[in-house]
Coordinates of C-alpha atoms in Angstrom, one line a residue:
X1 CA -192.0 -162.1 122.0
X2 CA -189.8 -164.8 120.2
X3 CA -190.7 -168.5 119.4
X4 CA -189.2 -170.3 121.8
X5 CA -191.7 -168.1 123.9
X6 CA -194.1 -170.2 122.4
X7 CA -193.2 -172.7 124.3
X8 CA -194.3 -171.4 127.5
X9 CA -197.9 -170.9 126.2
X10 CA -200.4 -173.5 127.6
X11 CA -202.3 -173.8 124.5
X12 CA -199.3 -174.4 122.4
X13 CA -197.7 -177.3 125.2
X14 CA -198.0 -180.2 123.0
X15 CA -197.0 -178.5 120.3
X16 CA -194.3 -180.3 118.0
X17 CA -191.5 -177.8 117.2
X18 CA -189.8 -180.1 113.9
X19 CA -187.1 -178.0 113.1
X20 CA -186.0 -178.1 117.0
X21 CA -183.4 -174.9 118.0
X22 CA -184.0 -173.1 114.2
X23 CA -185.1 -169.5 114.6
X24 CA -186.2 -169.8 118.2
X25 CA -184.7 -166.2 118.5
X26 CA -186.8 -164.9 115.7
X27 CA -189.2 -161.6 116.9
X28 CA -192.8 -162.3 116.6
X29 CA -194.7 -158.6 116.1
X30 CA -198.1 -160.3 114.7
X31 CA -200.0 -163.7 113.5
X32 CA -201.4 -163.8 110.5
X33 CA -203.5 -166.8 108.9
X34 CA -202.1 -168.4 106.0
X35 CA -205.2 -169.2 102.9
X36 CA -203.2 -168.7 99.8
X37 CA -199.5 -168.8 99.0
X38 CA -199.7 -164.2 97.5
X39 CA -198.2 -163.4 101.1
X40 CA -196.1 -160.9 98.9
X41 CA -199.5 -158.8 99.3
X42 CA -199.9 -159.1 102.7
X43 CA -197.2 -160.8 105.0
X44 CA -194.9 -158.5 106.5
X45 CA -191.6 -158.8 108.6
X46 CA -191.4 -160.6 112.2
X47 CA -195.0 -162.4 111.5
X48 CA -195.8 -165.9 112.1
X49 CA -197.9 -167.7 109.8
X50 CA -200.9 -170.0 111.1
X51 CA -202.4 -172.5 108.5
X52 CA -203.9 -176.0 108.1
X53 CA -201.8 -177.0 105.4
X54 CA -204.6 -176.4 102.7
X55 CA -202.6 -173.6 101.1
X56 CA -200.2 -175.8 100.3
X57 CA -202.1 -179.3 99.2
X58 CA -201.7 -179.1 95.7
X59 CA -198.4 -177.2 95.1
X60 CA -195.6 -178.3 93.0
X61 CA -191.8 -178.6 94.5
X62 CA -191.1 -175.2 92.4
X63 CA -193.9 -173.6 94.1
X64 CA -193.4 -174.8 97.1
X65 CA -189.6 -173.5 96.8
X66 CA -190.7 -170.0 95.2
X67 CA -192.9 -170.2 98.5
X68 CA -190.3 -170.4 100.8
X69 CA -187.8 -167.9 99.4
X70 CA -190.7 -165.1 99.7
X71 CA -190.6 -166.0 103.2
X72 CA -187.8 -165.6 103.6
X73 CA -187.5 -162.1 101.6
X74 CA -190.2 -161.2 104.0
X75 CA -188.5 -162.3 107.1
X76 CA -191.5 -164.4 108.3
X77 CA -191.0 -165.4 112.0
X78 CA -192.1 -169.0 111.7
X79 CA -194.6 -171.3 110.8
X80 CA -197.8 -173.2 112.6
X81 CA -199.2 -176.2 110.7
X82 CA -202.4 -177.5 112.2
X83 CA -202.6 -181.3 111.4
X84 CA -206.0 -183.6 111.4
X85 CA -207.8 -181.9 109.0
X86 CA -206.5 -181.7 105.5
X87 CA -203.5 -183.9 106.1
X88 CA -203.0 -186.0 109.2
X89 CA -199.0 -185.1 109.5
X90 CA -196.7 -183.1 108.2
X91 CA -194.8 -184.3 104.8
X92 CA -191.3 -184.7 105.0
X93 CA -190.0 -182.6 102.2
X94 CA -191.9 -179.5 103.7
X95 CA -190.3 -180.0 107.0
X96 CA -186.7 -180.4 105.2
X97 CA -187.7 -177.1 103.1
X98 CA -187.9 -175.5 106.7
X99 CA -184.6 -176.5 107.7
X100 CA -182.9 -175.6 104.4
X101 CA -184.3 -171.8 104.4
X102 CA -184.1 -171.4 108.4
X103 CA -187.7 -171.0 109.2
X104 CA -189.3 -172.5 112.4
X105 CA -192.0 -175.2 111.9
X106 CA -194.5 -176.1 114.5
X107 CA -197.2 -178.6 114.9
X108 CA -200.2 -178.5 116.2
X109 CA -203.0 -180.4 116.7
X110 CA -206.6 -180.3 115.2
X111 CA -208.4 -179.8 118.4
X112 CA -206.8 -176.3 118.8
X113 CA -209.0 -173.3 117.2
X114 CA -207.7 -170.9 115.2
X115 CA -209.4 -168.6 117.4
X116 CA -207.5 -169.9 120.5
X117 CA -204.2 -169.6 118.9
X118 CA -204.2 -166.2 117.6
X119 CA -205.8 -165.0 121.2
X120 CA -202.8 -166.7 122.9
X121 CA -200.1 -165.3 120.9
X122 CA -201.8 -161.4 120.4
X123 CA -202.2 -161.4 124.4
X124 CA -198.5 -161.4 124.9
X125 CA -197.9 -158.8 122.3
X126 CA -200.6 -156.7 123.0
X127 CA -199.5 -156.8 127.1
X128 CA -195.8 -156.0 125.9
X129 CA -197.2 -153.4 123.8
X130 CA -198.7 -152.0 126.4
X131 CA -195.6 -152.4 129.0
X132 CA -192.9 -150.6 126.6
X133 CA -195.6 -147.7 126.0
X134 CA -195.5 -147.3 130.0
X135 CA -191.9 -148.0 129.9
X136 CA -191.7 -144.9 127.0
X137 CA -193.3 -142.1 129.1
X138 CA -192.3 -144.0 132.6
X139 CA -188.6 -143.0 131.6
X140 CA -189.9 -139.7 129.5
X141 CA -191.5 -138.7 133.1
X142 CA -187.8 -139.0 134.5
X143 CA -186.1 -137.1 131.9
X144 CA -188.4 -134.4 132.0
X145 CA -188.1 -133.8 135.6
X146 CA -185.3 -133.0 135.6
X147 CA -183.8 -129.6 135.8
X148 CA -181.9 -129.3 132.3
X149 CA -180.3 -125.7 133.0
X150 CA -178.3 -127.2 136.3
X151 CA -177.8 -130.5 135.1
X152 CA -174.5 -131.7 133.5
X153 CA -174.4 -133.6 130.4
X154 CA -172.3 -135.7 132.8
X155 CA -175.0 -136.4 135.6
X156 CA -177.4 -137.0 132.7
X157 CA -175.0 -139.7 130.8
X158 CA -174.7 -141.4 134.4
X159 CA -178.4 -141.6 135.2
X160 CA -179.3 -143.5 131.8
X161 CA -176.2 -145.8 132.0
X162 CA -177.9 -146.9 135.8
X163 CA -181.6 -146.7 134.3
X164 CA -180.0 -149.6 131.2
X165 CA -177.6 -150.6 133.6
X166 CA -174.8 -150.9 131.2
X167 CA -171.5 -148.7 130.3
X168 CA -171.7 -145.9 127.6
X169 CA -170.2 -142.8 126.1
X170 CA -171.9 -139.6 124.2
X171 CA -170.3 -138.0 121.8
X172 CA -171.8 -135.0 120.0
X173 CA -169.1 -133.2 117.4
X174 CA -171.5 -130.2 116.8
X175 CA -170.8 -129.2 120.0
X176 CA -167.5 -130.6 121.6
X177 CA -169.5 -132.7 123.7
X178 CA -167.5 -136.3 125.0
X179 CA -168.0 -137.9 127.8
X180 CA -168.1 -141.7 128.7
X181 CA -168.7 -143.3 132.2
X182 CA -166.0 -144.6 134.4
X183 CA -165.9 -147.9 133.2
X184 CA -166.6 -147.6 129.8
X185 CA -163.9 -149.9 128.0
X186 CA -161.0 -147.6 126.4
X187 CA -159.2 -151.2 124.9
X188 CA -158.4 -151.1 121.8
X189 CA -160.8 -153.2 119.5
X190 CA -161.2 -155.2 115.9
X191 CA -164.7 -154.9 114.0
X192 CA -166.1 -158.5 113.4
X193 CA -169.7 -157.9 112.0
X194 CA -172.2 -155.0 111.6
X195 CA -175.7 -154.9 111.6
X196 CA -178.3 -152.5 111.3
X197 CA -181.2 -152.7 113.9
X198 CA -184.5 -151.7 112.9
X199 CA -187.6 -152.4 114.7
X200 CA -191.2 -150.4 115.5
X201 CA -190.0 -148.8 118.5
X202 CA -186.8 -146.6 117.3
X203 CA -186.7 -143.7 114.8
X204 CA -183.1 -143.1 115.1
X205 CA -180.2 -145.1 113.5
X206 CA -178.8 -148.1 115.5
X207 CA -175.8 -150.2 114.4
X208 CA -175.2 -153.5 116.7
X209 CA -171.3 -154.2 116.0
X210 CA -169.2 -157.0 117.3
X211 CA -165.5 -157.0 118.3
X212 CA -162.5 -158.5 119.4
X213 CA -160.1 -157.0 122.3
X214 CA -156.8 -156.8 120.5
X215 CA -155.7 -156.8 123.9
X216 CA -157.3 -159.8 126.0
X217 CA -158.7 -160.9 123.0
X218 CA -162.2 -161.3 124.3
X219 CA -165.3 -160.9 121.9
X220 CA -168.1 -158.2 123.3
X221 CA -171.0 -156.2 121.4
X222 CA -171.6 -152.2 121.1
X223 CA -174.5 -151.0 120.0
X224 CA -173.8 -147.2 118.6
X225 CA -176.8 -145.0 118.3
X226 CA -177.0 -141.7 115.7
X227 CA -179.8 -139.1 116.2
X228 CA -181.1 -138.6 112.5
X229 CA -182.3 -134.9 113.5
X230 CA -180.0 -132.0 114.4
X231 CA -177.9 -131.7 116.6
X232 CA -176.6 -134.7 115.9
X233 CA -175.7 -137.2 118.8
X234 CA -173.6 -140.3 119.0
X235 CA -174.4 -142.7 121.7
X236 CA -172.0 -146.1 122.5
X237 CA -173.5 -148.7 124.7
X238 CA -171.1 -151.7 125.7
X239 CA -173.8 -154.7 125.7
X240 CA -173.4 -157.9 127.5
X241 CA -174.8 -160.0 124.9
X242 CA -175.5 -159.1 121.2
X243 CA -179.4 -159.4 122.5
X244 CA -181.1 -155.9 121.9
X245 CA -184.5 -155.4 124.6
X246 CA -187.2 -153.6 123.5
X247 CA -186.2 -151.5 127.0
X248 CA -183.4 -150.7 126.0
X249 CA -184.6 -149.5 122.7
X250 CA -187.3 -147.3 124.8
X251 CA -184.9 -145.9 127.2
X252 CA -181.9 -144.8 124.4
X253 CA -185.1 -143.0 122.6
X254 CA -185.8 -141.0 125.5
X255 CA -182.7 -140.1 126.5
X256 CA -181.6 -139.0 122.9
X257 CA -184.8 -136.7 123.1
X258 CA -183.9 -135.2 126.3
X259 CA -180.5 -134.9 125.0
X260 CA -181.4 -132.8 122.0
X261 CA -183.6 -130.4 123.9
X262 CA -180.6 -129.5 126.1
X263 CA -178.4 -129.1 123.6
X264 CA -180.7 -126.8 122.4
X265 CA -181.7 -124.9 125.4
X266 CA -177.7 -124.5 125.7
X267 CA -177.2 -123.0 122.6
X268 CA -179.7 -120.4 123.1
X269 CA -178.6 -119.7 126.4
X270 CA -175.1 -119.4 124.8
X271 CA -176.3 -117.0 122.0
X272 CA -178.1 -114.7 124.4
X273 CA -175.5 -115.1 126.7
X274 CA -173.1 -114.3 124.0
X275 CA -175.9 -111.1 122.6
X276 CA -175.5 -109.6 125.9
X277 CA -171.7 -109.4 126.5
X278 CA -171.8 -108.3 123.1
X279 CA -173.6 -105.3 124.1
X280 CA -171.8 -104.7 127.2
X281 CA -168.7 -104.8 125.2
X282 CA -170.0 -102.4 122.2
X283 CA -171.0 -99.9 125.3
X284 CA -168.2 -100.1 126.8
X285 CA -165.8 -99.1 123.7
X286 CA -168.2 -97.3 121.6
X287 CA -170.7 -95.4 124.2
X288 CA -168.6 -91.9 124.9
X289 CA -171.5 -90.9 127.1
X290 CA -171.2 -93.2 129.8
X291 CA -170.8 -91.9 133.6
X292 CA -168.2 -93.4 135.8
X293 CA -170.8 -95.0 137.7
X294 CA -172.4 -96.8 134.5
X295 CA -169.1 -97.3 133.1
X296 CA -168.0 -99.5 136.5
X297 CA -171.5 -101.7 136.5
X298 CA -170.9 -102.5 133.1
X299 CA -167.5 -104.5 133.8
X300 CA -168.8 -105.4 137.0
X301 CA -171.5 -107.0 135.2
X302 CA -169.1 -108.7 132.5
X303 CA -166.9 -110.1 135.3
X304 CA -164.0 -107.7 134.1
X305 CA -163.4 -105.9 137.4
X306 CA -160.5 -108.1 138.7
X307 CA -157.4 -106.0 138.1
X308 CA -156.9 -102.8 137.7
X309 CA -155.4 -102.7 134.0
X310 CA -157.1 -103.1 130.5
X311 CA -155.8 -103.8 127.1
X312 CA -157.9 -103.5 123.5
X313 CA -156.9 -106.6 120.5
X314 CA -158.6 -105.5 117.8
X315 CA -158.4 -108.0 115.1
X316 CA -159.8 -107.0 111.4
X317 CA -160.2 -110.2 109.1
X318 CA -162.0 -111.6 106.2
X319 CA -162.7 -115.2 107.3
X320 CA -165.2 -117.8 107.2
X321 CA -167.4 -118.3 110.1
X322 CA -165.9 -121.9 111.0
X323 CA -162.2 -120.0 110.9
X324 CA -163.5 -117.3 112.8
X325 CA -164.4 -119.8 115.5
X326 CA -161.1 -121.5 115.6
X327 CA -159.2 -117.7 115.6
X328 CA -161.5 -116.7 118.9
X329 CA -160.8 -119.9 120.6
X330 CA -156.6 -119.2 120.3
X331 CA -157.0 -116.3 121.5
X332 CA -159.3 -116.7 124.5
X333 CA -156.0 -118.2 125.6
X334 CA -153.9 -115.3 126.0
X335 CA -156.0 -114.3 129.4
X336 CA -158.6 -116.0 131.3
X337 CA -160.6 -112.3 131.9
X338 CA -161.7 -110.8 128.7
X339 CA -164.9 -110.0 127.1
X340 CA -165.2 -109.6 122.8
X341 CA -167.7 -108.0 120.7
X342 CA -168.0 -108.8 116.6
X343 CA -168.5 -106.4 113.8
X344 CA -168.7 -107.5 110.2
X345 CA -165.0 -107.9 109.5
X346 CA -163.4 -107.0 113.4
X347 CA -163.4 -108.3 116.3
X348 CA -162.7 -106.3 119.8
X349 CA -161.2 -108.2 123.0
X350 CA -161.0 -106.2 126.0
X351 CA -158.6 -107.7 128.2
X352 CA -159.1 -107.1 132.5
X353 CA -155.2 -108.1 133.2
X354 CA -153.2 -107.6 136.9
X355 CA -150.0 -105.9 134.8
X356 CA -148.8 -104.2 131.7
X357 CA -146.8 -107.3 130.6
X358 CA -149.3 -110.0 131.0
X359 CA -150.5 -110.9 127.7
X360 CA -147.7 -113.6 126.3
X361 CA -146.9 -110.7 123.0
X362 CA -144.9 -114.2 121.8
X363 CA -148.0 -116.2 121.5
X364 CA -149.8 -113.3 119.8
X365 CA -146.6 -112.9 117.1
X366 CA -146.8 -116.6 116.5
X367 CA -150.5 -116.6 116.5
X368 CA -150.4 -113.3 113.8
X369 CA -148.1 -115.5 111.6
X370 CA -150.6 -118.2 110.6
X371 CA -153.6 -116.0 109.1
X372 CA -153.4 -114.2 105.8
X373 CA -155.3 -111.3 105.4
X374 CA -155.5 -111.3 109.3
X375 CA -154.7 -107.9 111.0
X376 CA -153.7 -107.6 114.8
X377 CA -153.4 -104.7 116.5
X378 CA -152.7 -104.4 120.4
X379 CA -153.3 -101.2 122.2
X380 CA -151.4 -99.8 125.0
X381 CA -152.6 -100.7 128.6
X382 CA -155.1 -98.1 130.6
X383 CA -157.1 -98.0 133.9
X384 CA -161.1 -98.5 133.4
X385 CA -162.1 -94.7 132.6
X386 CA -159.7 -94.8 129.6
X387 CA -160.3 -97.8 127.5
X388 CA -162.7 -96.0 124.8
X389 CA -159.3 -94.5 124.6
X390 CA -157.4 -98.0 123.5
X391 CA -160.2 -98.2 120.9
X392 CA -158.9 -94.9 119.3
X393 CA -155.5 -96.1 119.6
X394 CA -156.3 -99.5 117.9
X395 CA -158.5 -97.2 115.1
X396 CA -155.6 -95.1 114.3
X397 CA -153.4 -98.3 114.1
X398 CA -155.7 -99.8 111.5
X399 CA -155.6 -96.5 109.2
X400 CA -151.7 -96.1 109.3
X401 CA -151.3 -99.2 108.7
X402 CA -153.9 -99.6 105.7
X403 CA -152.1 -97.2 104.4
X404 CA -148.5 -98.1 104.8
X405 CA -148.3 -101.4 105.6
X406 CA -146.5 -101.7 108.5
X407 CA -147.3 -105.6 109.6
X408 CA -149.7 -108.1 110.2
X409 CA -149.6 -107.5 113.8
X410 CA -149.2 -104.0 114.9
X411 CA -148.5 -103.8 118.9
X412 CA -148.6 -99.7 120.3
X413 CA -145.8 -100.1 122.4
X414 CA -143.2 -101.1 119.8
X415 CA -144.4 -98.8 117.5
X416 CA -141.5 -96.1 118.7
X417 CA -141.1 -93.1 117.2
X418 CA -144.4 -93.8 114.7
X419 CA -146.7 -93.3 117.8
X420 CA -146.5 -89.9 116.8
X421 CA -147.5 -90.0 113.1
X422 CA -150.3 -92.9 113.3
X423 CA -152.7 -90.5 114.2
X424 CA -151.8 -87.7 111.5
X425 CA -153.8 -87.5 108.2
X426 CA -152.0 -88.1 105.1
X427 CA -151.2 -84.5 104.5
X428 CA -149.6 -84.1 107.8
X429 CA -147.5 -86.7 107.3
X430 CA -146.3 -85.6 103.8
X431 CA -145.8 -82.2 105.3
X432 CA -143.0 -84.1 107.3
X433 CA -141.4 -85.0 104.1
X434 CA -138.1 -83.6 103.6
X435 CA -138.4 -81.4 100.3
X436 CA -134.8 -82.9 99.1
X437 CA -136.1 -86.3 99.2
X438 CA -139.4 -85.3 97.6
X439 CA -136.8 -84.3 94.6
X440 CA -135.1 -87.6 95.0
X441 CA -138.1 -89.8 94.5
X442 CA -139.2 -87.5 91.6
X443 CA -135.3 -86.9 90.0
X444 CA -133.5 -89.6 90.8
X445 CA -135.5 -93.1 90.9
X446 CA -132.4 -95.0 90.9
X447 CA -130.5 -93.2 93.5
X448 CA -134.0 -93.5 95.5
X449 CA -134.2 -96.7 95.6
X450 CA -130.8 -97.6 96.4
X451 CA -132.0 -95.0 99.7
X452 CA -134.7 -97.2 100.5
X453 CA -132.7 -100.5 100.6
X454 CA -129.7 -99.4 102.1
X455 CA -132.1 -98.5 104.9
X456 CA -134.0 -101.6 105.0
X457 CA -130.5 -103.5 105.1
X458 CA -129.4 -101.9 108.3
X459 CA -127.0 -99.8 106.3
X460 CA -125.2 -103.0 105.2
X461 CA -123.1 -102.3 101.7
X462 CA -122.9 -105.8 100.8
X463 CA -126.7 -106.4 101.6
X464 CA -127.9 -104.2 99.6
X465 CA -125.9 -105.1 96.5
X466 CA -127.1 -108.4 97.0
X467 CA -130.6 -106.9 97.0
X468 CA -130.1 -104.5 94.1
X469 CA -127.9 -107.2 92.3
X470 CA -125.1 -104.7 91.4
X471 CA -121.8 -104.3 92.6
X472 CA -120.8 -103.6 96.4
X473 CA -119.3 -100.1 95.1
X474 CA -121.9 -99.3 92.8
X475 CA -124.0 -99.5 96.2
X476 CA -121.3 -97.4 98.1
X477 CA -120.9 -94.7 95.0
X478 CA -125.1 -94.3 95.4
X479 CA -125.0 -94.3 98.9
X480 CA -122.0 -90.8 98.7
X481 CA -124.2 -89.1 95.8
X482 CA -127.2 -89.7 97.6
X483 CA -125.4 -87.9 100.9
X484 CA -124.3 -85.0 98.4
X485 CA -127.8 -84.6 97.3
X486 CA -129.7 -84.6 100.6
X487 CA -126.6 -82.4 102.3
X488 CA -126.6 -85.0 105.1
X489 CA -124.1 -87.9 106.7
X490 CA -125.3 -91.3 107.4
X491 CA -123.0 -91.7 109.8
X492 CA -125.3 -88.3 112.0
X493 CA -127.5 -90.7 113.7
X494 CA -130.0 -88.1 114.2
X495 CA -130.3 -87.2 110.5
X496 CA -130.3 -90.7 109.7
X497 CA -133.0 -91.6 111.7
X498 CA -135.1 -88.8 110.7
X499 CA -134.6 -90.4 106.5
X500 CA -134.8 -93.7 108.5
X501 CA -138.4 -93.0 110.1
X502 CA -139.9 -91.6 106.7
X503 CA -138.7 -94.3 104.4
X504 CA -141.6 -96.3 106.4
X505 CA -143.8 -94.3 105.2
X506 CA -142.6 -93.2 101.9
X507 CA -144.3 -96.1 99.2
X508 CA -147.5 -95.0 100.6
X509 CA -146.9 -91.3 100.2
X510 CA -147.4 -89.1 96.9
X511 CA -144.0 -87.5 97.3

């Protein structure tokens, strides 16, 4: 109710209203009768005060001003003044104090009963009481019948914006939710003023804003709605006027509830969902003992029966959750059929794919490039009874390369010649060494590592002095004595590859 709702009362219909259109938009939540001028201790916000003008009789112009700014430090609604009793009209500097500090005065006359007058106005607020509480669970009835699990966020969105019957948009960060409804305004607009609503019937946070169109230059009102408990939600309405119902206010409440609780439900059904592929991905990489039968209605069941060909990324990491999330989500883009599993510090995709050279390796280099202390490794490509096979691959990867550094991203099928020495121990692969360049490393440091970086420099003379910072034929003088030393010709591709192969290896050797 409001006070120019007073007007439609018949016991108030030949009541004066002196300070004419102030505050006729004012709430009124309760009456109260007015005996002593303390309403500090008792008045509260959106109440109307009734009083015969006693209160008031023998007050100075300071206490009549102190007064007035309580109410309006209160928010007091208004004012009824019933004349004919204690004073006969009412006096003029009281009615000009009204006007100066906003507050509605009305007159009424002594025949009216206090009684009367408090019935009349509670009646109205009592009834609307009583409608927004049906309103509340009339609307919580429609939410809740609904069937959360098959309904969109979309179809939910569209049936509160025809129960208020006005444009909006949810937003929900949390959980990349954004939708608006067709006609939701996407001009571009100015802030003019921002208030906070508060009121009885809300417990989340409501900001009334008005703006300008920088385009047609047209003024509207948004009212934006925050939940205040997890997960949080963000609700826009485009109003009509800057007039907030109570309805309204019932409505967003509900719907911000029934939000929530899907949101929820989601998440769970995510994380079980999630739980479950998990485990169908840990069996089908980890569990040896699985029949060909078993093995099948495991990828039948993770949807990863489509093509005929499978390919293992195992990536090993150290990274917070939140960068964790943003890693899985680039690469779910390498192939729309994949199921992962997580442990600790790796991650396993299994990738369903139609042919050997599907996954964009490009993507995956560029991809490998912006982590640090990020490891990639890409296994060959197998049929469905061999991919606890591309797990071994992958786990030989990751100890070769823990151990001699090869890369950030380690792909099988590039690996060449080293296929055949990433699944050797240590001592197998020293046993590979050459016992001449065992002497070298031990003998002739120098001469060693003049080895190494001619090697890393493609064989390039100039290169390598560049590298060492000596001379072009200091480099070449090494390069002959090193050639003496080793009894070998770098210009015998064979031999050369063979010193070629083991200087990958040879920092992370005991030679």
């Amino acid at each position: 109710m409001k006070i120019h709702d007073l007007k439609q009362l018949e016991i108030l219909s030949t009541a004066i209203f002196h300070t004419h259109n102030v505050g006729l938009d004012n709430h009124i939540e309760s009456i109260m009768v007015l005996e002593a001028l303390d309403i500090e201790q008792w008045g509260s916000e959106n109440q109307i005060l009734l009083s015969s003008y006693i209160a008031f009789k023998d007050c100075s112009q300071e206490e009549l001003q102190l007064f007035f700014e309580k109410l309006v430090a209160i928010k007091i609604s208004g004012l009824i003044i019933k004349t004919g009793r204690f004073i006969n009209s009412i006096p003029d500097h009281f009615v000009h104090l009204c006007f100066v500090h906003q507050i509605p005065l009305i007159e009424v006359k002594n025949k009216i009963l206090y009684e009367d007058i408090v019935v009349a106005i509670h009646q109205p607020l009592l009834n609307h009481d009583s409608y927004l509480l049906k309103l509340y669970f009339d609307s919580h009835k429609k939410f809740s019948n609904l069937n959360l699990g098959t309904s969109s966020y979309s179809d939910l969105l569209y049936m509160f914006s025809n129960m208020i019957n006005l444009q909006c948009q949810l937003y929900s960060y949390e959980n990349n939710l954004q939708i608006k409804t067709y006609n939701f305004p996407t001009s571009n607009f100015k802030s003019l003023t921002k208030n906070n609503i508060q009121t009885k019937f809300v417990k989340n946070n409501y900001t009334l804003e008005e703006v300008i169109s920088l385009e047609t230059q047209e003024t509207s009102w948004f009212l934006y709605i925050t939940s205040k408990k997890s997960p949080k939600i963000s609700i826009h309405i485009q109003l009509e006027t800057d007039n907030i119902s109570d309805t309204l206010l019932m409505i967003t409440e509900n719907f911000i509830d029934i939000m929530s609780i899907k949101i929820q439900n989601d998440a769970l059904s995510k994380n079980k969902n999630f739980i479950d592929l998990n485990n169908i991905a840990s069996s089908i990489l980890f569990n040896h003992a699985l029949n060909p039968s078993n093995y099948k209605r495991l990828l039948v069941e993770a949807n990863l029966d489509q093509f005929s060909q499978y390919q293992l990324l195992t990536i090993t990491h150290t990274l917070s959750s939140k960068q964790l999330d943003i890693l899985k989500q680039e690469v779910k883009k390498i192939s729309s059929h994949f199921i992962y599993c997580e442990n600790i510090n790796f991650i396993y995709f299994i990738f369903n794919i139609p042919h050997p050279s599907h996954l964009d390796i490009n993507y995956l280099k560029d991809l490998a490039k912006n982590y640090n202390n990020t490891f990639f490794y890409l296994s060959n490509c197998s049929s469905a009874e061999n991919i606890n096979m591309l797990y071994s691959q992958c786990t030989d990867m990751i100890n070769f390369n823990n151990n001699f550094n090869l890369d950030n991203l380690v792909i099988y099928n590039e690996l060449g010649v080293l296929k055949s020495l990433i699944s050797l121990n240590t001592n197998e692969i020293n046993d590979l060494i050459p016992e001449q360049l065992k002497k070298l490393y031990h003998e002739e440091n120098v001469l060693f590592d003049t080895f190494v970086t001619f090697i890393n420099c493609n064989k390039d003379y100039k290169e390598t002095s560049n590298q060492l910072f000596v001379h072009p034929k200091t480099v070449r003088y090494r390069i002959n004595k090193i050639q003496t030393i080793l009894n070998f010709s770098i210009q015998d591709s064979m031999q050369f590859l063979n010193y070629e192969t083991i200087n990958i290896i040879h920092s992370r050797i005991c030679l």
